[in-house]
Short mmCIF file of C-alpha atoms in Angstrom, two decimals:
data_model
loop_
_atom_site.label_atom_id
_atom_site.label_comp_id
_atom_site.label_asym_id
_atom_site.label_seq_id
_atom_site.Cartn_x
_atom_site.Cartn_y
_atom_site.Cartn_z
CA MET A 1 -72.68 -57.95 -146.51
CA ASN A 2 -69.85 -59.46 -148.54
CA SER A 3 -68.63 -63.06 -148.55
CA GLY A 4 -65.03 -64.16 -148.04
CA ILE A 5 -64.28 -64.22 -151.78
CA GLU A 6 -65.71 -60.73 -152.25
CA ILE A 7 -63.71 -59.30 -149.30
CA ARG A 8 -60.46 -60.77 -150.62
CA LYS A 9 -61.14 -59.15 -153.99
CA LEU A 10 -62.42 -55.76 -152.81
CA GLN A 11 -59.60 -55.10 -150.34
CA ASN A 12 -57.14 -54.99 -153.26
CA GLU A 13 -59.15 -52.70 -155.54
CA GLY A 14 -57.54 -49.36 -156.37
CA GLY A 15 -59.98 -47.06 -154.56
CA ASN A 16 -59.84 -49.12 -151.39
CA ILE A 17 -56.04 -49.38 -151.50
CA ARG A 18 -55.98 -45.56 -151.71
CA LEU A 19 -57.98 -45.37 -148.48
CA LEU A 20 -55.66 -47.82 -146.76
CA ALA A 21 -52.56 -45.94 -147.97
CA ALA A 22 -53.93 -42.64 -146.68
CA GLN A 23 -54.86 -44.25 -143.36
CA ARG A 24 -51.40 -45.80 -142.88
CA GLU A 25 -49.64 -42.54 -143.78
CA MET A 26 -51.86 -40.50 -141.47
CA TYR A 27 -51.19 -42.99 -138.69
CA THR A 28 -47.44 -42.81 -139.34
CA GLN A 29 -47.44 -39.02 -139.30
CA ALA A 30 -49.41 -39.05 -136.03
CA LYS A 31 -46.37 -40.69 -134.44
CA ARG A 32 -44.06 -37.78 -135.28
CA PRO A 33 -45.50 -35.19 -132.86
CA LYS A 34 -45.84 -38.01 -130.32
CA THR A 35 -42.15 -38.85 -130.72
CA LEU A 36 -41.17 -35.19 -130.43
CA ALA A 37 -43.28 -34.87 -127.29
CA MET A 38 -41.50 -37.92 -125.86
CA ALA A 39 -38.10 -36.41 -126.66
CA ILE A 40 -39.01 -33.17 -124.90
CA CYS A 41 -41.00 -34.60 -121.98
CA TYR A 42 -38.73 -37.56 -121.25
CA GLY A 43 -35.48 -36.99 -123.13
CA GLY A 44 -35.18 -33.38 -121.91
CA PRO A 45 -35.56 -34.20 -118.19
CA LEU A 46 -33.31 -37.26 -118.57
CA LEU A 47 -30.53 -35.16 -120.12
CA TYR A 48 -31.10 -32.44 -117.51
CA THR A 49 -30.80 -35.00 -114.69
CA ILE A 50 -27.56 -36.42 -116.13
CA VAL A 51 -26.07 -32.91 -116.38
CA GLN A 52 -27.17 -32.25 -112.78
CA LEU A 53 -24.99 -35.13 -111.64
CA PHE A 54 -21.90 -33.17 -112.66
CA VAL A 55 -22.79 -29.47 -112.42
CA SER A 56 -25.23 -27.28 -110.53
CA LEU A 57 -27.91 -25.77 -112.75
CA PRO A 58 -29.90 -22.61 -111.99
CA PHE A 59 -33.45 -23.01 -110.71
CA CYS A 60 -34.85 -20.89 -113.53
CA SER A 61 -33.70 -23.49 -116.08
CA THR A 62 -35.78 -26.08 -114.24
CA ILE A 63 -38.87 -23.87 -114.51
CA VAL A 64 -38.27 -23.23 -118.22
CA LEU A 65 -37.85 -26.92 -119.05
CA ALA A 66 -40.89 -27.87 -116.97
CA LEU A 67 -43.09 -25.31 -118.76
CA LEU A 68 -41.71 -26.39 -122.13
CA ALA A 69 -42.46 -30.05 -121.34
CA ILE A 70 -46.02 -29.30 -120.20
CA GLY A 71 -46.80 -27.07 -123.20
CA SER A 72 -45.28 -29.53 -125.67
CA ASP A 73 -47.16 -32.44 -124.16
CA ILE A 74 -50.49 -30.65 -124.58
CA LEU A 75 -49.92 -29.24 -128.09
CA LEU A 76 -48.08 -32.14 -129.72
CA ASN A 77 -50.26 -34.88 -128.27
CA GLY A 78 -53.33 -32.90 -129.31
CA LYS A 79 -52.07 -32.79 -132.90
CA SER A 80 -51.28 -36.50 -132.80
CA SER A 81 -54.75 -37.32 -131.46
CA ASP A 82 -56.41 -35.42 -134.32
CA LEU A 83 -54.47 -37.43 -136.89
CA VAL A 84 -55.26 -40.72 -135.15
CA ARG A 85 -58.96 -39.86 -134.99
CA ASN A 86 -59.07 -39.05 -138.72
CA SER A 87 -57.09 -42.16 -139.63
CA ALA A 88 -59.61 -44.25 -137.66
CA ARG A 89 -62.42 -42.75 -139.75
CA ILE A 90 -60.60 -43.63 -142.97
CA GLN A 91 -60.03 -47.20 -141.78
CA GLN A 92 -63.73 -47.33 -140.93
CA ALA A 93 -64.52 -46.25 -144.50
CA PHE A 94 -62.18 -48.95 -145.84
CA ASP A 95 -63.97 -51.59 -143.79
CA SER A 96 -67.37 -50.27 -144.90
CA ARG A 97 -66.46 -50.72 -148.55
CA VAL A 98 -64.72 -54.06 -148.12
CA TYR A 99 -67.36 -55.61 -145.86
CA GLY A 100 -70.24 -54.21 -147.88
CA MET A 101 -71.79 -52.56 -144.80
CA GLU A 102 -72.34 -48.94 -143.88
CA PHE A 103 -70.66 -48.14 -140.57
CA GLU A 104 -70.86 -44.97 -138.50
CA ASP A 105 -67.87 -42.60 -138.30
CA SER A 106 -66.73 -43.51 -141.82
CA ASP A 107 -66.81 -40.02 -143.34
CA PHE A 108 -63.59 -38.52 -144.69
CA ASN A 109 -62.23 -35.61 -146.71
CA GLU A 110 -61.25 -36.61 -150.27
CA ARG A 111 -58.48 -34.01 -150.27
CA ASP A 112 -56.96 -35.73 -147.23
CA ILE A 113 -57.03 -39.05 -149.08
CA ALA A 114 -55.24 -37.56 -152.09
CA HIS A 115 -52.65 -35.79 -149.92
CA PHE A 116 -51.77 -38.66 -147.60
CA GLU A 117 -51.93 -41.28 -150.35
CA LYS A 118 -49.31 -39.29 -152.23
CA GLU A 119 -47.18 -38.95 -149.10
CA TYR A 120 -47.38 -42.71 -148.55
CA LEU A 121 -46.29 -43.43 -152.12
CA VAL A 122 -43.32 -41.06 -151.79
CA ARG A 123 -42.23 -42.77 -148.58
CA CYS A 124 -42.92 -46.43 -149.48
CA LYS A 125 -42.56 -46.31 -153.30
CA SER A 126 -45.46 -48.74 -153.87
CA PHE A 127 -48.68 -50.11 -152.40
CA ASP A 128 -47.41 -53.70 -152.29
CA ASP A 129 -47.42 -53.91 -148.48
CA LEU A 130 -51.11 -52.96 -148.40
CA GLU A 131 -52.38 -55.79 -150.57
CA ASN A 132 -54.23 -58.66 -148.89
CA TRP A 133 -54.65 -56.61 -145.72
CA TYR A 134 -56.98 -59.18 -144.16
CA THR A 135 -55.44 -62.62 -144.43
CA ALA A 136 -57.66 -64.67 -142.10
CA ILE A 137 -60.61 -64.96 -144.47
CA PRO A 138 -61.88 -68.47 -145.31
CA LEU A 139 -62.66 -68.50 -149.02
CA ASP A 140 -65.80 -70.53 -148.46
CA ALA A 141 -67.02 -68.32 -145.59
CA ASP A 142 -70.42 -66.72 -145.81
CA ALA A 143 -70.77 -62.97 -145.27
CA GLY A 144 -71.20 -62.97 -141.49
CA GLU A 145 -68.38 -65.44 -140.84
CA ALA A 146 -66.00 -63.68 -143.27
CA ILE A 147 -66.50 -60.24 -141.73
CA SER A 148 -66.26 -61.64 -138.22
CA SER A 149 -62.97 -63.38 -139.07
CA CYS A 150 -61.51 -60.04 -140.25
CA GLN A 151 -62.65 -58.31 -137.07
CA ARG A 152 -61.27 -61.12 -134.92
CA GLN A 153 -57.91 -60.95 -136.70
CA ASN A 154 -57.84 -57.19 -136.21
CA ALA A 155 -58.46 -57.46 -132.47
CA LEU A 156 -56.03 -60.34 -131.89
CA TRP A 157 -53.29 -58.78 -134.04
CA THR A 158 -53.53 -55.43 -132.27
CA SER A 159 -53.69 -56.97 -128.81
CA SER A 160 -50.57 -59.06 -129.47
CA LEU A 161 -48.65 -56.09 -130.87
CA ALA A 162 -49.58 -53.94 -127.86
CA SER A 163 -48.49 -56.72 -125.50
CA ARG A 164 -45.10 -57.00 -127.16
CA TYR A 165 -44.54 -53.26 -127.15
CA LEU A 166 -45.62 -53.11 -123.51
CA ILE A 167 -42.78 -55.49 -122.64
CA VAL A 168 -40.28 -53.34 -124.58
CA ILE A 169 -41.41 -50.18 -122.76
CA CYS A 170 -40.99 -51.88 -119.39
CA LEU A 171 -37.54 -53.29 -120.19
CA VAL A 172 -36.17 -50.02 -121.61
CA SER A 173 -37.58 -47.94 -118.76
CA LEU A 174 -36.20 -50.31 -116.13
CA ALA A 175 -32.80 -50.33 -117.83
CA ILE A 176 -32.63 -46.51 -117.88
CA MET A 177 -33.72 -46.25 -114.24
CA PHE A 178 -31.23 -48.95 -113.21
CA VAL A 179 -28.27 -47.30 -114.97
CA LEU A 180 -29.21 -43.82 -113.77
CA GLY A 181 -29.87 -45.03 -110.21
CA GLY A 182 -26.55 -46.84 -110.15
CA GLN A 183 -24.71 -43.74 -111.33
CA ILE A 184 -26.42 -41.61 -108.66
CA GLN A 185 -25.40 -44.16 -106.02
CA LEU A 186 -21.79 -44.32 -107.22
CA MET A 187 -21.41 -40.55 -107.27
CA GLY A 188 -23.05 -40.11 -103.89
CA VAL A 189 -25.45 -37.45 -105.21
CA ASP A 190 -28.48 -36.59 -103.08
CA PRO A 191 -31.54 -37.68 -105.17
CA ALA A 192 -33.62 -34.94 -103.52
CA GLY A 193 -31.56 -32.38 -105.42
CA LEU A 194 -32.36 -33.81 -108.85
CA ALA A 195 -35.32 -31.81 -110.15
CA PHE A 196 -36.78 -34.25 -112.68
CA LEU A 197 -36.01 -37.59 -111.05
CA LEU A 198 -39.68 -38.35 -110.31
CA ALA A 199 -40.72 -37.26 -113.82
CA LEU A 200 -38.41 -39.90 -115.27
CA GLY A 201 -40.54 -42.53 -113.57
CA GLU A 202 -43.89 -40.84 -114.27
CA PHE A 203 -43.51 -40.68 -118.05
CA PRO A 204 -42.83 -44.39 -118.71
CA LEU A 205 -45.51 -45.26 -116.14
CA ARG A 206 -48.02 -43.21 -118.12
CA GLN A 207 -46.94 -44.94 -121.33
CA PHE A 208 -47.36 -48.29 -119.60
CA CYS A 209 -50.87 -47.38 -118.43
CA GLU A 210 -51.90 -46.23 -121.93
CA ALA A 211 -50.56 -49.41 -123.51
CA PHE A 212 -52.22 -51.54 -120.84
CA ARG A 213 -55.63 -49.88 -121.37
CA PHE A 214 -55.27 -50.30 -125.13
CA ARG A 215 -54.36 -53.97 -124.77
CA LYS A 216 -57.28 -54.49 -122.40
CA LYS A 217 -59.74 -53.10 -124.99
CA ALA A 218 -58.36 -55.35 -127.72
CA THR A 219 -58.37 -58.38 -125.40
CA LYS A 220 -62.00 -57.69 -124.45
CA LEU A 221 -62.90 -57.73 -128.14
CA LYS A 222 -61.25 -61.12 -128.55
CA GLU A 223 -63.12 -62.46 -125.53
CA ASP A 224 -66.39 -61.18 -127.00
CA PHE A 225 -65.66 -63.11 -130.19
CA ASP A 226 -64.95 -66.28 -128.24
CA ARG A 227 -68.30 -66.03 -126.43
CA ARG A 228 -70.35 -65.19 -129.49
CA LYS A 229 -72.46 -68.01 -130.86
CA LEU A 230 -74.41 -66.14 -133.53
CA VAL A 231 -73.06 -63.69 -136.11
CA SER A 232 -75.57 -61.09 -137.27
CA ALA A 233 -75.52 -57.65 -138.87
CA ASN A 234 -76.22 -56.06 -135.47
CA SER A 235 -73.39 -57.93 -133.73
CA ILE A 236 -70.97 -56.98 -136.53
CA LYS A 237 -71.91 -53.30 -136.27
CA GLU A 238 -71.55 -53.37 -132.48
CA THR A 239 -68.12 -54.98 -132.78
CA GLN A 240 -67.11 -52.44 -135.41
CA ARG A 241 -68.14 -49.64 -133.06
CA LEU A 242 -65.84 -51.05 -130.38
CA ILE A 243 -63.03 -51.47 -132.92
CA PHE A 244 -63.43 -47.84 -133.95
CA GLU A 245 -63.24 -46.73 -130.32
CA TYR A 246 -59.90 -48.42 -129.71
CA ARG A 247 -58.59 -47.26 -133.08
CA GLU A 248 -59.58 -43.71 -132.23
CA SER A 249 -57.72 -43.81 -128.93
CA SER A 250 -54.97 -45.98 -130.34
CA PHE A 251 -51.71 -46.41 -128.46
CA LEU A 252 -49.13 -45.53 -131.11
CA VAL A 253 -46.56 -48.22 -131.79
CA PRO A 254 -43.45 -47.12 -133.77
CA ASP A 255 -43.31 -48.10 -137.44
CA TRP A 256 -40.08 -50.06 -136.99
CA PHE A 257 -41.67 -52.20 -134.28
CA HIS A 258 -44.76 -52.69 -136.42
CA LYS A 259 -42.66 -53.88 -139.38
CA ILE A 260 -40.50 -56.39 -137.51
CA ASN A 261 -43.59 -58.01 -135.96
CA LYS A 262 -46.01 -57.87 -138.89
CA ARG A 263 -45.11 -61.12 -140.63
CA ASP A 264 -45.04 -63.14 -137.43
CA LEU A 265 -48.37 -61.73 -136.21
CA ASP A 266 -50.00 -62.25 -139.61
CA GLU A 267 -49.05 -65.92 -139.47
CA LYS A 268 -50.28 -66.35 -135.90
CA THR A 269 -53.63 -64.66 -136.57
CA THR A 270 -54.36 -66.36 -139.90
#
C-alpha cells in the first residue's frame, strides 16, 4: 500500500493519467445515449402532449411513439450501462495503481484506453483537469490513512453531487408539470384525453428514484467511514468493492453540472 506522498505522485504519472482520461471520456460518452433516451422517452411525450392541447392526433401515432420510447429506452440505456461498467473497471485500475493495491474488477482493454484517451484529448485539449485527482491526502499520512482519505473523499464528493442534482431534477420536473397543468386548466382540456400525461410524471419519478438510490449508497459509504476505528488492507478492499458497485450502477450527472460544482465540492471534501 502507498503512503500519502506516493499517492500524490503516482496519480499524476503519465500512464495513470491515461487511464483517468479514458475513464472520464468513456463516462462522458455514456451520457450521450442516456440523453438521447431522455429526449425520446420524455421530450417526445411532452411535445406530443403539448400538440394534443391544440389538435387531435390519430391513435396510431400514440402507439408508434410509445413503441419507439420503449425500444429506445431499452437499447440506449443498455449501451450507456455497458460504457459505465467499463469506465468503472478503468477507474478501479487507476485506483489499484495509485493505491499500490490489487483490486478486483480492474481489468481493461488497452485498445479502449488508447481510443478513449485520444477522444478525451480531442475534446479537452489537455490533461490539466485530471492532475491531482485526489486532493484530500495528508502528506504525512501512512498508507492506510492515505488510501482511506481518498475513498472517503470519493464517497462524500459523489454523494454531495448526487444530492445537488436530485434537487435540480425535482425543481425542473415540478416546473414543467406546473406550467403544463396550468395550460391544461386554462384551455379546459380533459386530462383523460392526453395519452402521455401519466408518462410525464413517471419518467422524472424514475430519475428521482435512481438518483436517490445512488445517493443512499454513497451516504452509506460515508457512514461506514465515520464508524470505522481501524484501517486495514481488508477494510480498504471491502470499501473499494462497495465503491465499484456504485460506480458500476452510477447515476449519470451531466458534464456541465459536474463542472460547475467540481471546484466547490473539491474544497468542501479536502
